[in-house]
Short mmCIF file of C-alpha atoms and ligand atoms in Angstrom, two decimals:
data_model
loop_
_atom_site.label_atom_id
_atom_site.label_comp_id
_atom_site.label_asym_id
_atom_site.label_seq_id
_atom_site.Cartn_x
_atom_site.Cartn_y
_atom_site.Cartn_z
CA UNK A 1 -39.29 210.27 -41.97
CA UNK A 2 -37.20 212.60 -39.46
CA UNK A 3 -40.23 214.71 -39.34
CA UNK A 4 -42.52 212.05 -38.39
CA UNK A 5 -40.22 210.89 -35.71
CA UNK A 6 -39.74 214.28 -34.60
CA UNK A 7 -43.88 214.36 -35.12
CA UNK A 8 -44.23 210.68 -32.82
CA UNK A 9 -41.66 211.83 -30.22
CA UNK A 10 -43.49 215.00 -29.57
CA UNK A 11 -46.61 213.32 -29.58
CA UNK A 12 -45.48 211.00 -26.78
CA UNK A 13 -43.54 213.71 -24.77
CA UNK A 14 -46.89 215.65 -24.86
CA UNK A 15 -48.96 212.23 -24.08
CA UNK A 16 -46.54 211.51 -20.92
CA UNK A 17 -47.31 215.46 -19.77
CA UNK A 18 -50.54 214.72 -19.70
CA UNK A 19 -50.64 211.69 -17.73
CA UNK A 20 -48.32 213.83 -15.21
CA UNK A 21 -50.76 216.77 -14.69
CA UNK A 22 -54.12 214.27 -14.86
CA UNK A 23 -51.79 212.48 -11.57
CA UNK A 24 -50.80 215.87 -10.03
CA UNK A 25 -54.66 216.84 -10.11
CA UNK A 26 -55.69 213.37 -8.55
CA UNK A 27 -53.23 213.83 -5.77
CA UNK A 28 -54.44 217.72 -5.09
CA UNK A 29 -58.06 216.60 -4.94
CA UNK A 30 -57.42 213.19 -2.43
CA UNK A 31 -55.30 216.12 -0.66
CA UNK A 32 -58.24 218.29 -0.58
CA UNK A 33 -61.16 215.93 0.00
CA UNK A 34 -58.49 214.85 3.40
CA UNK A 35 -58.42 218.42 4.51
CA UNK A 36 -62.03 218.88 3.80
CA UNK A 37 -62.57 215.55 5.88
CA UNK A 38 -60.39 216.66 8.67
CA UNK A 39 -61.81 219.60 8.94
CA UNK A 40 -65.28 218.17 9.14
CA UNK A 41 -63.80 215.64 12.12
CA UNK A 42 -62.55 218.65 13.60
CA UNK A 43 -64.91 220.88 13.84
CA UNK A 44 -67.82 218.22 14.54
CA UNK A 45 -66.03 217.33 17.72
CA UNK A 46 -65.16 220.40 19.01
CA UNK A 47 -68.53 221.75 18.33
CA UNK A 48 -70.14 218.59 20.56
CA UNK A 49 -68.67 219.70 23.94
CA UNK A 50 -68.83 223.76 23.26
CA UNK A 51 -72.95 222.97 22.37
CA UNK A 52 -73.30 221.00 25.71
CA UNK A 53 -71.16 223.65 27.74
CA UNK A 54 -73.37 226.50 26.57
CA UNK A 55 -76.74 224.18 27.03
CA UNK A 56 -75.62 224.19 30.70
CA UNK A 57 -74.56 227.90 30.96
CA UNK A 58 -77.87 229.03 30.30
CA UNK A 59 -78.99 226.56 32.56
CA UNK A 60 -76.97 228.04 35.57
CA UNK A 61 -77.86 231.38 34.14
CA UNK A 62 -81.38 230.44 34.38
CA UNK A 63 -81.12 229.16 37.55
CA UNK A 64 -79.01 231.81 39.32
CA UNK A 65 -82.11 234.23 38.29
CA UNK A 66 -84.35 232.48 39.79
CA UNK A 67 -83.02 233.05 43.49
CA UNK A 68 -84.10 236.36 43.18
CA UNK A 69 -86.71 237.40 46.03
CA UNK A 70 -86.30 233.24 47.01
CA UNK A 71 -85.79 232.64 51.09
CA UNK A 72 -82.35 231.44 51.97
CA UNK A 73 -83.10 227.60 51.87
CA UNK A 74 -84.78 228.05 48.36
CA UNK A 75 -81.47 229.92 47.65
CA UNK A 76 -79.40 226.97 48.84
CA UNK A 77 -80.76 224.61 46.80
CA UNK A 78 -80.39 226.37 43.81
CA UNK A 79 -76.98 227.13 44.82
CA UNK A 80 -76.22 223.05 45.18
CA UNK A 81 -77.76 222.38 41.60
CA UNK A 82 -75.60 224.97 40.22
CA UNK A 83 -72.51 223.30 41.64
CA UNK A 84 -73.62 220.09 40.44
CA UNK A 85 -73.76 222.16 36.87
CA UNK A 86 -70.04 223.69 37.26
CA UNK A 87 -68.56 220.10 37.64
CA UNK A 88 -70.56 218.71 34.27
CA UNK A 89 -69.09 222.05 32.69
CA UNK A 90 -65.38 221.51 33.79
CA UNK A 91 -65.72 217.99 32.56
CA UNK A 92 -67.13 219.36 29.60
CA UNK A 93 -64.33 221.86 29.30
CA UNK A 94 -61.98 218.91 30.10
CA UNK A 95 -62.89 217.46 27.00
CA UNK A 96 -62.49 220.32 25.05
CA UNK A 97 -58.87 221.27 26.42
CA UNK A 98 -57.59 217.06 25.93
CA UNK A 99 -58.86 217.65 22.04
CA UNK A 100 -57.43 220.87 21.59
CA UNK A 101 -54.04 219.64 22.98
CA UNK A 102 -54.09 216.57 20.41
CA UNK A 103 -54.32 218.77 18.07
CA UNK A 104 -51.76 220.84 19.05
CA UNK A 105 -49.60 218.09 19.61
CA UNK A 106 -50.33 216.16 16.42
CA UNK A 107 -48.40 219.48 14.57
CA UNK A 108 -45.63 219.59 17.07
CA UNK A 109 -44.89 215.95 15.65
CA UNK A 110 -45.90 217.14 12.39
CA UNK A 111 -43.38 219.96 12.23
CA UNK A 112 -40.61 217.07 13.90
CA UNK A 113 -40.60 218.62 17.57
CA UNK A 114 -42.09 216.56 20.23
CA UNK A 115 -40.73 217.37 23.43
CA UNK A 116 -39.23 215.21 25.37
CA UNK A 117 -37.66 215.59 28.97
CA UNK A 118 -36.05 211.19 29.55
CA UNK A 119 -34.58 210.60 33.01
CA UNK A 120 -34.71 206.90 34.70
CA UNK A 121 -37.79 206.26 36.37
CA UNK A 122 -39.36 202.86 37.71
CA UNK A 123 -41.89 201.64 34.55
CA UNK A 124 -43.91 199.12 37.17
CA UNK A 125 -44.56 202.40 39.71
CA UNK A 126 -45.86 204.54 36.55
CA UNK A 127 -47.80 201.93 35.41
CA UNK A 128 -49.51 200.95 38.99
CA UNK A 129 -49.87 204.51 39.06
CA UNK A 130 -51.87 205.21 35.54
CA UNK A 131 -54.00 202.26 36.80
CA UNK A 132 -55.14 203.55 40.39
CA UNK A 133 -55.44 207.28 38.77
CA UNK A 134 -57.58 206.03 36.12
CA UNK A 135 -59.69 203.53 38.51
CA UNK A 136 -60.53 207.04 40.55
CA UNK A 137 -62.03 208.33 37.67
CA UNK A 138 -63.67 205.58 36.12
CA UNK A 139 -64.87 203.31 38.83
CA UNK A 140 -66.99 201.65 36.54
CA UNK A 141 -64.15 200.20 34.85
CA UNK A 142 -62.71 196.36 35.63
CA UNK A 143 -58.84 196.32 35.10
CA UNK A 144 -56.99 193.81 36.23
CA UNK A 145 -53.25 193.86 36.41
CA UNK A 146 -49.90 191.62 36.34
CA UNK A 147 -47.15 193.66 37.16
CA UNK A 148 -43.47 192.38 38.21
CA UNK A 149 -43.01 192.50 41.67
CA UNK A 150 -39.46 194.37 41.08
CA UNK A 151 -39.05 197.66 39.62
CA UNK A 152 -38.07 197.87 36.23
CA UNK A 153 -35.84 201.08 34.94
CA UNK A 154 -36.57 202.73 31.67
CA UNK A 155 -35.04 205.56 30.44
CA UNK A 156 -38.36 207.93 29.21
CA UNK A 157 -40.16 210.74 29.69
CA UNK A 158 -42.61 209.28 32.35
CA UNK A 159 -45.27 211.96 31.95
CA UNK A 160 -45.33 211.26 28.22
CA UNK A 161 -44.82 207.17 28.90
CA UNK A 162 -48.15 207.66 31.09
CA UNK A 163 -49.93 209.27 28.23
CA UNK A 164 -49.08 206.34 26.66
CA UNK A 165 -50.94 204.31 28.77
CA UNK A 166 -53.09 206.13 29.90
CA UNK A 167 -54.23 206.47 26.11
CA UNK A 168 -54.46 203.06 25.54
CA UNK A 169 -56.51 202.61 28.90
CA UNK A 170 -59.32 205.33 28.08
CA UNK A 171 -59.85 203.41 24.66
CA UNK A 172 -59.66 200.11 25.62
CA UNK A 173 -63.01 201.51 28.06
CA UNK A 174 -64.32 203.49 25.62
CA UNK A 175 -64.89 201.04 22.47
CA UNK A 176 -66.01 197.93 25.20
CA UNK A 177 -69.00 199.40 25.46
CA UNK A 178 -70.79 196.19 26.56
CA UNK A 179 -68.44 195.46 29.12
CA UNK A 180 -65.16 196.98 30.06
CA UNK A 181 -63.51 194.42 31.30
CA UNK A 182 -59.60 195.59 30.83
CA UNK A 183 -56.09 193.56 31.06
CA UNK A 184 -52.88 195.16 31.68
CA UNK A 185 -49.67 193.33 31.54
CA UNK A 186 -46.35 194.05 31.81
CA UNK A 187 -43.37 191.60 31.21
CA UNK A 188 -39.38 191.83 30.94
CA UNK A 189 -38.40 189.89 28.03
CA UNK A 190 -34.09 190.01 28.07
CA UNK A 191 -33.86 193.36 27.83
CA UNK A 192 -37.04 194.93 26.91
CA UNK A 193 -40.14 195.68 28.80
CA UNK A 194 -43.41 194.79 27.28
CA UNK A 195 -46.71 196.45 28.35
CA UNK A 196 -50.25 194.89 27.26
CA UNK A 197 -53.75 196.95 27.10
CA UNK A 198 -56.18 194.20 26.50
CA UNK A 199 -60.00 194.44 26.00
CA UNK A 200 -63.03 192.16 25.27
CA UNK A 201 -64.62 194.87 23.16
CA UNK A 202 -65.06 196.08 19.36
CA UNK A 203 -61.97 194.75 17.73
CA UNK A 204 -60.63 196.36 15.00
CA UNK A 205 -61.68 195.19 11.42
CA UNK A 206 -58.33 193.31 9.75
CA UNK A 207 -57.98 195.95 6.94
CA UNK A 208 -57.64 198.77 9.90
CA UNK A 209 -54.90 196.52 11.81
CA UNK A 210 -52.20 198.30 9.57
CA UNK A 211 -53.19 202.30 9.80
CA UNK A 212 -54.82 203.16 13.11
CA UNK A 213 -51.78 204.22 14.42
CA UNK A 214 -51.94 207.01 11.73
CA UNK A 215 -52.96 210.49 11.85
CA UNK A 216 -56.59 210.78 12.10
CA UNK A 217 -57.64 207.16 10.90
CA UNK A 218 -60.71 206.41 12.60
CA UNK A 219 -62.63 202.73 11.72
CA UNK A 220 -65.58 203.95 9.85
CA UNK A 221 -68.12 201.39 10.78
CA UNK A 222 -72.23 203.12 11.59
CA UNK A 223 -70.70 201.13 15.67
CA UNK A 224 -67.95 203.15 15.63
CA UNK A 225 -69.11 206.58 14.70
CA UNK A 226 -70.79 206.72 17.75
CA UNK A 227 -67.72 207.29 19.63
CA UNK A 228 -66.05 210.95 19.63
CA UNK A 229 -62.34 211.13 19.00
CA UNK A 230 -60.02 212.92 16.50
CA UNK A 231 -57.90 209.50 15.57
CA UNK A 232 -55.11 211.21 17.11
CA UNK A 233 -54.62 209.13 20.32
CA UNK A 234 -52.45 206.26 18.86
CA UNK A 235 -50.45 208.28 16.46
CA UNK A 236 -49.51 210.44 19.46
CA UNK A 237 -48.99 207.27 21.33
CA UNK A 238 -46.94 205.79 18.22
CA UNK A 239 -44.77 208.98 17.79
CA UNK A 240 -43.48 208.85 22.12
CA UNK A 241 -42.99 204.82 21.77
CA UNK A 242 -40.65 205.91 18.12
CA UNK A 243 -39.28 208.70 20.27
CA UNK A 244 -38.08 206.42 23.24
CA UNK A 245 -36.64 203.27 20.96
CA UNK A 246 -39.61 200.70 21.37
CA UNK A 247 -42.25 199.54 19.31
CA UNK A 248 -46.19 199.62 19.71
CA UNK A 249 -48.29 197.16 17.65
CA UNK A 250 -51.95 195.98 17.71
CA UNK A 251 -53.33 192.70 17.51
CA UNK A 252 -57.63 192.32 17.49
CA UNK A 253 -59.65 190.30 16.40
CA UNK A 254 -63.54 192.34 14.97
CA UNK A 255 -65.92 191.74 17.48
CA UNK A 256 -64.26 189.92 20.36
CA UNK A 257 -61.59 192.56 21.81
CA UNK A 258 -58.58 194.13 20.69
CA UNK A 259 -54.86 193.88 22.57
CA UNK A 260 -52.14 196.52 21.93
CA UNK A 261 -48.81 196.07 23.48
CA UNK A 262 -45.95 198.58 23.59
CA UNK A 263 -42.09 197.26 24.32
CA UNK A 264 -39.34 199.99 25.91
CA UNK A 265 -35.79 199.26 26.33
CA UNK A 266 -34.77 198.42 29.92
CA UNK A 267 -32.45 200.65 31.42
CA UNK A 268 -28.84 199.19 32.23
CA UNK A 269 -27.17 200.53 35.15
CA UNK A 270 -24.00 202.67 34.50
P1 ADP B 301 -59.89 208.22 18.71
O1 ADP B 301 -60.20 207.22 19.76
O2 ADP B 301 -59.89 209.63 19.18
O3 ADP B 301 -60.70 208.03 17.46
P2 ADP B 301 -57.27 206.93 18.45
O4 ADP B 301 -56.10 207.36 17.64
O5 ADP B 301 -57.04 206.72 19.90
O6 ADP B 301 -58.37 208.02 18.19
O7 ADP B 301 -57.81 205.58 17.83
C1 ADP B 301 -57.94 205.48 16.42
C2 ADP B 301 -59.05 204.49 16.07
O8 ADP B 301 -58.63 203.16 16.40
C3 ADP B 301 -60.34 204.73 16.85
O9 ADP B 301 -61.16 205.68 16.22
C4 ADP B 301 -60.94 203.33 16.85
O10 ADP B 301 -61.63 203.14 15.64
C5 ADP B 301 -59.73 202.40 16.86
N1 ADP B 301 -59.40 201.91 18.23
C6 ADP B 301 -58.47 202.39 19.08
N2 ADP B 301 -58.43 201.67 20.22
C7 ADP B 301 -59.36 200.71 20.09
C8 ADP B 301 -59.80 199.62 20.94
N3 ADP B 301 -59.27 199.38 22.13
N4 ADP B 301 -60.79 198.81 20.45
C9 ADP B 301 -61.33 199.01 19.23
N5 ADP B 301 -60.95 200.02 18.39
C10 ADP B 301 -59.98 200.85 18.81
#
């Protein structure tokens, strides 16, 4: 009989083993099929702008060549189209340099060093700020805004605080595409500030709510996948909210518009 114990007790040290190395090899493929999807992600959407930058190189190339033996005017108008061309390839390049710094942000975070410079600033200036910068750019878009009439202090990095929203601003625009037609609130509740981003777009589906705010989560639906992005956006945005004390949160609804809201302490004098 002490044999056959000795027998059974190997058997199930041997049996438990197993188990552990069949879960160790699960977890290093999901690691691997991640990597192998993130570098998919990656490489798909910094390959998009690099094709259409080089597509209007050769373009400008093309186009440069042709002045050759051309009289001045003829010359002229090239030289206008070409211009035209340089600003589609710094917005282009734009593109390229805002993914390549997510990136390089999202290991910054990774590795547990995002930078962070806080003095006071006034939140309702920075926000009517991010709001008029981002109107410039995209005229097309419809934001309305409720802002306090007083300032309100916050203790922040206001460069990274207007990533932030500036963040939440670009998406709300980019995933209405119907209709951008963009909310932004900000309200003192005791003594925390709350900003809103609302939109009348997309919406998130319910089993998303809970993990967009992590690293490189995208919603897969066919609607969605026509939109570039990394998923790194909102886990940036989550990680300076973490960094500065408040909270950032998402409430949407699939189909009728999404509303994310950030809160920062208020700053008390002295
Ligand atoms: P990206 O936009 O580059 O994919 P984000 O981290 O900013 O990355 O957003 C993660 C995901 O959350 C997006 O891919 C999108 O599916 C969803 N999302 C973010 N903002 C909105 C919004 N305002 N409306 C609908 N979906 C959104």
């Amino acid at each position: 009989t002490a044999l056959l114990q000795r027998f059974h007790k190997n058997e199930q040290r041997c049996a438990l083993q197993y188990e552990e190395a069949l879960k160790a090899k699960e977890e290093i493929q999901t690691r691997e099929k991640l990597h192998e999807d993130f570098v998919h992600m990656a490489t798909h959407e910094l390959k998009a702008p690099v094709t259409v930058l080089k597509a209007y190189l050769q373009l400008a190339e093309m186009k440069l060549k042709s002045t050759e033996n051309k009289s001045d005017l003829e010359a002229k108008s090239v030289l206008s189209s070409f211009l035209d061309l340089a600003s589609k390839m710094n917005f282009q390049l734009d593109k390229l340099v805002a993914l390549i710094n997510d990136l390089l942000e999202s290991t910054r975070i990774k590795a547990g060093s995002l930078n962070c410079q806080m003095a006071v600033f006034d939140l309702t200036r920075c926000l009517n700020d991010c709001v008029e910068g981002f109107k410039a750019a995209q005229p097309e878009a419809k934001i309305d805004c409720n802002f306090p009439a007083e300032d309100i202090k916050v203790n922040g990095d206001e460069v990274r605080i207007e990533q932030v929203i500036l963040n939440l601003l670009s998406n709300a625009v980019k995933y209405s595409p119907q209709r951008a037609d963009v909310q932004v609130h900000c309200e003192r509740v005791d003594d925390t500030i709350v900003v809103r981003v609302k939109d009348s777009g997309m919406g998130i589906p319910a089993d998303m709510l809970g993990s967009v705010f992590d690293r490189f989560v995208r919603v897969k639906t066919p609607e969605m996948s026509k939109f570039p992005g990394l998923g790194l956006g909102l886990y940036i945005c989550a990680e300076i909210i973490k960094v500065h004390g408040g909270e950032i949160q998402v409430e949407s609804v699939l189909g009728q518009g999404s509303d994310f809201w950030f809160s920062l302490p208020v700053h008390k004098l002295g």
